[in-house]
């Protein structure tokens, strides 16, 4: 199993990530990684992310922008 991310603009257009991810062996590793680098991804032009497991969409698009309270 390989867990991977796809990064997109708000309109769904794929964009290259500012921080290149690896292929993760678990969903938890993939989610931990994005939790550490999401600000860098936003600064690099990504608005949202989609998580895949061996090419199957698991969830997303998930906004990378912090919610305003």
mmCIF file of N, CA and C in Angstrom:
data_model
loop_
_atom_site.group_PDB
_atom_site.id
_atom_site.type_symbol
_atom_site.label_atom_id
_atom_site.label_comp_id
_atom_site.label_asym_id
_atom_site.label_seq_id
_atom_site.Cartn_x
_atom_site.Cartn_y
_atom_site.Cartn_z
ATOM 1 N N UNK A 1 0.842 -1.192 0.000
ATOM 2 C CA UNK A 1 0.000 0.000 0.000
ATOM 3 C C UNK A 1 0.882 1.248 0.000
ATOM 4 N N UNK A 2 0.475 2.224 -0.780
ATOM 5 C CA UNK A 2 1.190 3.502 -0.833
ATOM 6 C C UNK A 2 0.177 4.629 -0.671
ATOM 7 N N UNK A 3 0.349 5.383 0.349
ATOM 8 C CA UNK A 3 -0.517 6.537 0.615
ATOM 9 C C UNK A 3 0.148 7.769 0.031
ATOM 10 N N UNK A 4 -0.591 8.513 -0.787
ATOM 11 C CA UNK A 4 -0.036 9.684 -1.461
ATOM 12 C C UNK A 4 -1.018 10.849 -1.389
ATOM 13 N N UNK A 5 -0.486 12.045 -1.571
ATOM 14 C CA UNK A 5 -1.295 13.266 -1.590
ATOM 15 C C UNK A 5 -1.297 13.869 -2.976
ATOM 16 N N UNK A 6 -2.400 14.503 -3.335
ATOM 17 C CA UNK A 6 -2.501 15.330 -4.542
ATOM 18 C C UNK A 6 -2.811 16.731 -4.038
ATOM 19 N N UNK A 7 -2.130 17.724 -4.578
ATOM 20 C CA UNK A 7 -2.307 19.111 -4.146
ATOM 21 C C UNK A 7 -2.971 19.907 -5.253
ATOM 22 N N UNK A 8 -3.929 20.751 -4.866
ATOM 23 C CA UNK A 8 -4.748 21.462 -5.841
ATOM 24 C C UNK A 8 -4.951 22.921 -5.452
ATOM 25 N N UNK A 9 -5.284 23.714 -6.481
ATOM 26 C CA UNK A 9 -5.802 25.061 -6.255
ATOM 27 C C UNK A 9 -7.266 24.897 -5.834
ATOM 28 N N UNK A 10 -7.905 25.973 -5.423
ATOM 29 C CA UNK A 10 -9.297 25.911 -4.967
ATOM 30 C C UNK A 10 -10.244 25.391 -6.049
ATOM 31 N N UNK A 11 -9.875 25.591 -7.327
ATOM 32 C CA UNK A 11 -10.746 25.135 -8.418
ATOM 33 C C UNK A 11 -10.495 23.677 -8.822
ATOM 34 N N UNK A 12 -9.610 22.979 -8.116
ATOM 35 C CA UNK A 12 -9.338 21.577 -8.400
ATOM 36 C C UNK A 12 -8.183 21.322 -9.348
ATOM 37 N N UNK A 13 -7.551 22.384 -9.835
ATOM 38 C CA UNK A 13 -6.396 22.242 -10.717
ATOM 39 C C UNK A 13 -5.202 21.746 -9.906
ATOM 40 N N UNK A 14 -4.563 20.677 -10.375
ATOM 41 C CA UNK A 14 -3.408 20.136 -9.655
ATOM 42 C C UNK A 14 -2.241 21.117 -9.713
ATOM 43 N N UNK A 15 -1.540 21.248 -8.594
ATOM 44 C CA UNK A 15 -0.347 22.095 -8.518
ATOM 45 C C UNK A 15 0.789 21.276 -7.915
ATOM 46 N N UNK A 16 2.019 21.566 -8.322
ATOM 47 C CA UNK A 16 3.148 20.860 -7.711
ATOM 48 C C UNK A 16 3.323 21.330 -6.262
ATOM 49 N N UNK A 17 3.655 20.417 -5.359
ATOM 50 C CA UNK A 17 3.802 20.802 -3.955
ATOM 51 C C UNK A 17 5.092 21.561 -3.703
ATOM 52 N N UNK A 18 5.032 22.506 -2.765
ATOM 53 C CA UNK A 18 6.219 23.258 -2.366
ATOM 54 C C UNK A 18 7.176 22.355 -1.584
ATOM 55 N N UNK A 19 6.628 21.363 -0.918
ATOM 56 C CA UNK A 19 7.411 20.372 -0.186
ATOM 57 C C UNK A 19 7.054 19.018 -0.789
ATOM 58 N N UNK A 20 8.017 18.349 -1.362
ATOM 59 C CA UNK A 20 7.737 17.093 -2.060
ATOM 60 C C UNK A 20 7.516 15.966 -1.047
ATOM 61 N N UNK A 21 6.334 15.365 -1.084
ATOM 62 C CA UNK A 21 6.067 14.267 -0.152
ATOM 63 C C UNK A 21 6.639 12.950 -0.658
ATOM 64 N N UNK A 22 6.805 12.038 0.272
ATOM 65 C CA UNK A 22 7.195 10.680 -0.092
ATOM 66 C C UNK A 22 5.930 9.860 -0.274
ATOM 67 N N UNK A 23 6.089 8.598 -0.577
ATOM 68 C CA UNK A 23 4.955 7.676 -0.525
ATOM 69 C C UNK A 23 4.962 7.102 0.877
ATOM 70 N N UNK A 24 3.853 7.204 1.554
ATOM 71 C CA UNK A 24 3.765 6.790 2.941
ATOM 72 C C UNK A 24 3.222 5.368 3.034
ATOM 73 N N UNK A 25 3.632 4.645 4.083
ATOM 74 C CA UNK A 25 3.189 3.262 4.245
ATOM 75 C C UNK A 25 1.900 3.153 5.049
ATOM 76 N N UNK A 26 1.540 4.233 5.772
ATOM 77 C CA UNK A 26 0.286 4.217 6.530
ATOM 78 C C UNK A 26 -0.446 5.543 6.367
ATOM 79 N N UNK A 27 -1.749 5.502 6.569
ATOM 80 C CA UNK A 27 -2.547 6.729 6.518
ATOM 81 C C UNK A 27 -2.092 7.691 7.611
ATOM 82 N N UNK A 28 -1.790 7.174 8.781
ATOM 83 C CA UNK A 28 -1.338 8.018 9.888
ATOM 84 C C UNK A 28 -0.059 8.767 9.562
ATOM 85 N N UNK A 29 0.885 8.100 8.894
ATOM 86 C CA UNK A 29 2.132 8.769 8.506
ATOM 87 C C UNK A 29 1.854 9.894 7.511
ATOM 88 N N UNK A 30 0.970 9.634 6.552
ATOM 89 C CA UNK A 30 0.625 10.654 5.556
ATOM 90 C C UNK A 30 -0.041 11.852 6.223
ATOM 91 N N UNK A 31 -0.946 11.591 7.156
ATOM 92 C CA UNK A 31 -1.652 12.676 7.836
ATOM 93 C C UNK A 31 -0.723 13.440 8.781
ATOM 94 N N UNK A 32 0.194 12.755 9.436
ATOM 95 C CA UNK A 32 1.162 13.441 10.298
ATOM 96 C C UNK A 32 2.048 14.366 9.482
ATOM 97 N N UNK A 33 2.493 13.880 8.316
ATOM 98 C CA UNK A 33 3.359 14.680 7.457
ATOM 99 C C UNK A 33 2.656 15.964 7.029
ATOM 100 N N UNK A 34 1.413 15.850 6.561
ATOM 101 C CA UNK A 34 0.718 17.061 6.083
ATOM 102 C C UNK A 34 0.447 18.020 7.239
ATOM 103 N N UNK A 35 0.267 17.469 8.435
ATOM 104 C CA UNK A 35 0.086 18.315 9.606
ATOM 105 C C UNK A 35 1.319 19.136 9.935
ATOM 106 N N UNK A 36 2.477 18.635 9.540
ATOM 107 C CA UNK A 36 3.734 19.343 9.793
ATOM 108 C C UNK A 36 4.066 20.372 8.713
ATOM 109 N N UNK A 37 3.622 20.160 7.482
ATOM 110 C CA UNK A 37 4.070 21.011 6.367
ATOM 111 C C UNK A 37 2.966 21.806 5.683
ATOM 112 N N UNK A 38 1.743 21.782 6.201
ATOM 113 C CA UNK A 38 0.631 22.410 5.482
ATOM 114 C C UNK A 38 0.860 23.893 5.223
ATOM 115 N N UNK A 39 1.493 24.598 6.156
ATOM 116 C CA UNK A 39 1.735 26.037 5.940
ATOM 117 C C UNK A 39 2.669 26.258 4.754
ATOM 118 N N UNK A 40 3.692 25.427 4.623
ATOM 119 C CA UNK A 40 4.613 25.529 3.488
ATOM 120 C C UNK A 40 3.894 25.232 2.175
ATOM 121 N N UNK A 41 2.982 24.264 2.213
ATOM 122 C CA UNK A 41 2.220 23.935 1.008
ATOM 123 C C UNK A 41 1.339 25.096 0.570
ATOM 124 N N UNK A 42 0.699 25.764 1.542
ATOM 125 C CA UNK A 42 -0.136 26.931 1.229
ATOM 126 C C UNK A 42 0.721 28.052 0.661
ATOM 127 N N UNK A 43 1.857 28.315 1.292
ATOM 128 C CA UNK A 43 2.753 29.368 0.800
ATOM 129 C C UNK A 43 3.239 29.067 -0.615
ATOM 130 N N UNK A 44 3.309 27.779 -0.967
ATOM 131 C CA UNK A 44 3.746 27.379 -2.299
ATOM 132 C C UNK A 44 2.635 27.369 -3.332
ATOM 133 N N UNK A 45 1.401 27.704 -2.922
ATOM 134 C CA UNK A 45 0.318 27.832 -3.895
ATOM 135 C C UNK A 45 -0.771 26.779 -3.838
ATOM 136 N N UNK A 46 -0.668 25.812 -2.927
ATOM 137 C CA UNK A 46 -1.721 24.794 -2.814
ATOM 138 C C UNK A 46 -2.831 25.305 -1.899
ATOM 139 N N UNK A 47 -4.062 25.051 -2.271
ATOM 140 C CA UNK A 47 -5.211 25.430 -1.446
ATOM 141 C C UNK A 47 -5.837 24.233 -0.749
ATOM 142 N N UNK A 48 -5.697 23.054 -1.357
ATOM 143 C CA UNK A 48 -6.359 21.872 -0.805
ATOM 144 C C UNK A 48 -5.568 20.621 -1.170
ATOM 145 N N UNK A 49 -5.889 19.527 -0.457
ATOM 146 C CA UNK A 49 -5.193 18.262 -0.674
ATOM 147 C C UNK A 49 -6.197 17.120 -0.713
ATOM 148 N N UNK A 50 -5.831 16.090 -1.466
ATOM 149 C CA UNK A 50 -6.650 14.879 -1.578
ATOM 150 C C UNK A 50 -5.739 13.697 -1.236
ATOM 151 N N UNK A 51 -6.225 12.805 -0.377
ATOM 152 C CA UNK A 51 -5.445 11.643 0.030
ATOM 153 C C UNK A 51 -5.864 10.414 -0.780
ATOM 154 N N UNK A 52 -4.863 9.676 -1.272
ATOM 155 C CA UNK A 52 -5.086 8.454 -2.043
ATOM 156 C C UNK A 52 -4.367 7.280 -1.397
ATOM 157 N N UNK A 53 -4.942 6.105 -1.529
ATOM 158 C CA UNK A 53 -4.304 4.850 -1.123
ATOM 159 C C UNK A 53 -4.224 3.973 -2.364
ATOM 160 N N UNK A 54 -3.010 3.780 -2.858
ATOM 161 C CA UNK A 54 -2.798 3.015 -4.095
ATOM 162 C C UNK A 54 -3.688 3.505 -5.230
ATOM 163 N N UNK A 55 -3.820 4.813 -5.363
ATOM 164 C CA UNK A 55 -4.586 5.394 -6.456
ATOM 165 C C UNK A 55 -6.072 5.534 -6.196
ATOM 166 N N UNK A 56 -6.561 5.000 -5.079
ATOM 167 C CA UNK A 56 -7.974 5.122 -4.725
ATOM 168 C C UNK A 56 -8.163 6.323 -3.805
ATOM 169 N N UNK A 57 -9.059 7.218 -4.189
ATOM 170 C CA UNK A 57 -9.302 8.414 -3.376
ATOM 171 C C UNK A 57 -9.914 7.997 -2.038
ATOM 172 N N UNK A 58 -9.300 8.448 -0.950
ATOM 173 C CA UNK A 58 -9.787 8.147 0.391
ATOM 174 C C UNK A 58 -10.635 9.299 0.910
ATOM 175 N N UNK A 59 -10.113 10.515 0.804
ATOM 176 C CA UNK A 59 -10.909 11.695 1.152
ATOM 177 C C UNK A 59 -10.300 12.944 0.540
ATOM 178 N N UNK A 60 -11.097 13.996 0.548
ATOM 179 C CA UNK A 60 -10.673 15.269 0.013
ATOM 180 C C UNK A 60 -11.599 15.672 -1.121
ATOM 181 N N UNK A 61 -11.447 16.879 -1.571
ATOM 182 C CA UNK A 61 -10.379 17.786 -1.180
ATOM 183 C C UNK A 61 -10.584 18.364 0.223
ATOM 184 N N UNK A 62 -9.469 18.500 0.917
ATOM 185 C CA UNK A 62 -9.420 19.042 2.260
ATOM 186 C C UNK A 62 -8.677 20.373 2.181
ATOM 187 N N UNK A 63 -9.295 21.422 2.705
ATOM 188 C CA UNK A 63 -8.661 22.741 2.675
ATOM 189 C C UNK A 63 -7.390 22.746 3.496
ATOM 190 N N UNK A 64 -6.385 23.436 2.996
ATOM 191 C CA UNK A 64 -5.131 23.614 3.728
ATOM 192 C C UNK A 64 -5.086 24.955 4.458
ATOM 193 N N UNK A 65 -6.139 25.735 4.304
ATOM 194 C CA UNK A 65 -6.183 27.044 4.947
ATOM 195 C C UNK A 65 -6.751 26.917 6.357
ATOM 196 N N UNK A 66 -6.141 27.634 7.277
ATOM 197 C CA UNK A 66 -6.609 27.611 8.667
ATOM 198 C C UNK A 66 -7.993 28.237 8.744
ATOM 199 N N UNK A 67 -8.836 27.636 9.556
ATOM 200 C CA UNK A 67 -10.183 28.194 9.757
ATOM 201 C C UNK A 67 -10.095 29.417 10.661
ATOM 202 N N UNK A 68 -10.856 30.429 10.314
ATOM 203 C CA UNK A 68 -10.899 31.616 11.150
ATOM 204 C C UNK A 68 -11.968 31.420 12.193
ATOM 205 N N UNK A 69 -11.634 31.733 13.428
ATOM 206 C CA UNK A 69 -12.581 31.524 14.530
ATOM 207 C C UNK A 69 -13.241 32.819 14.912
#
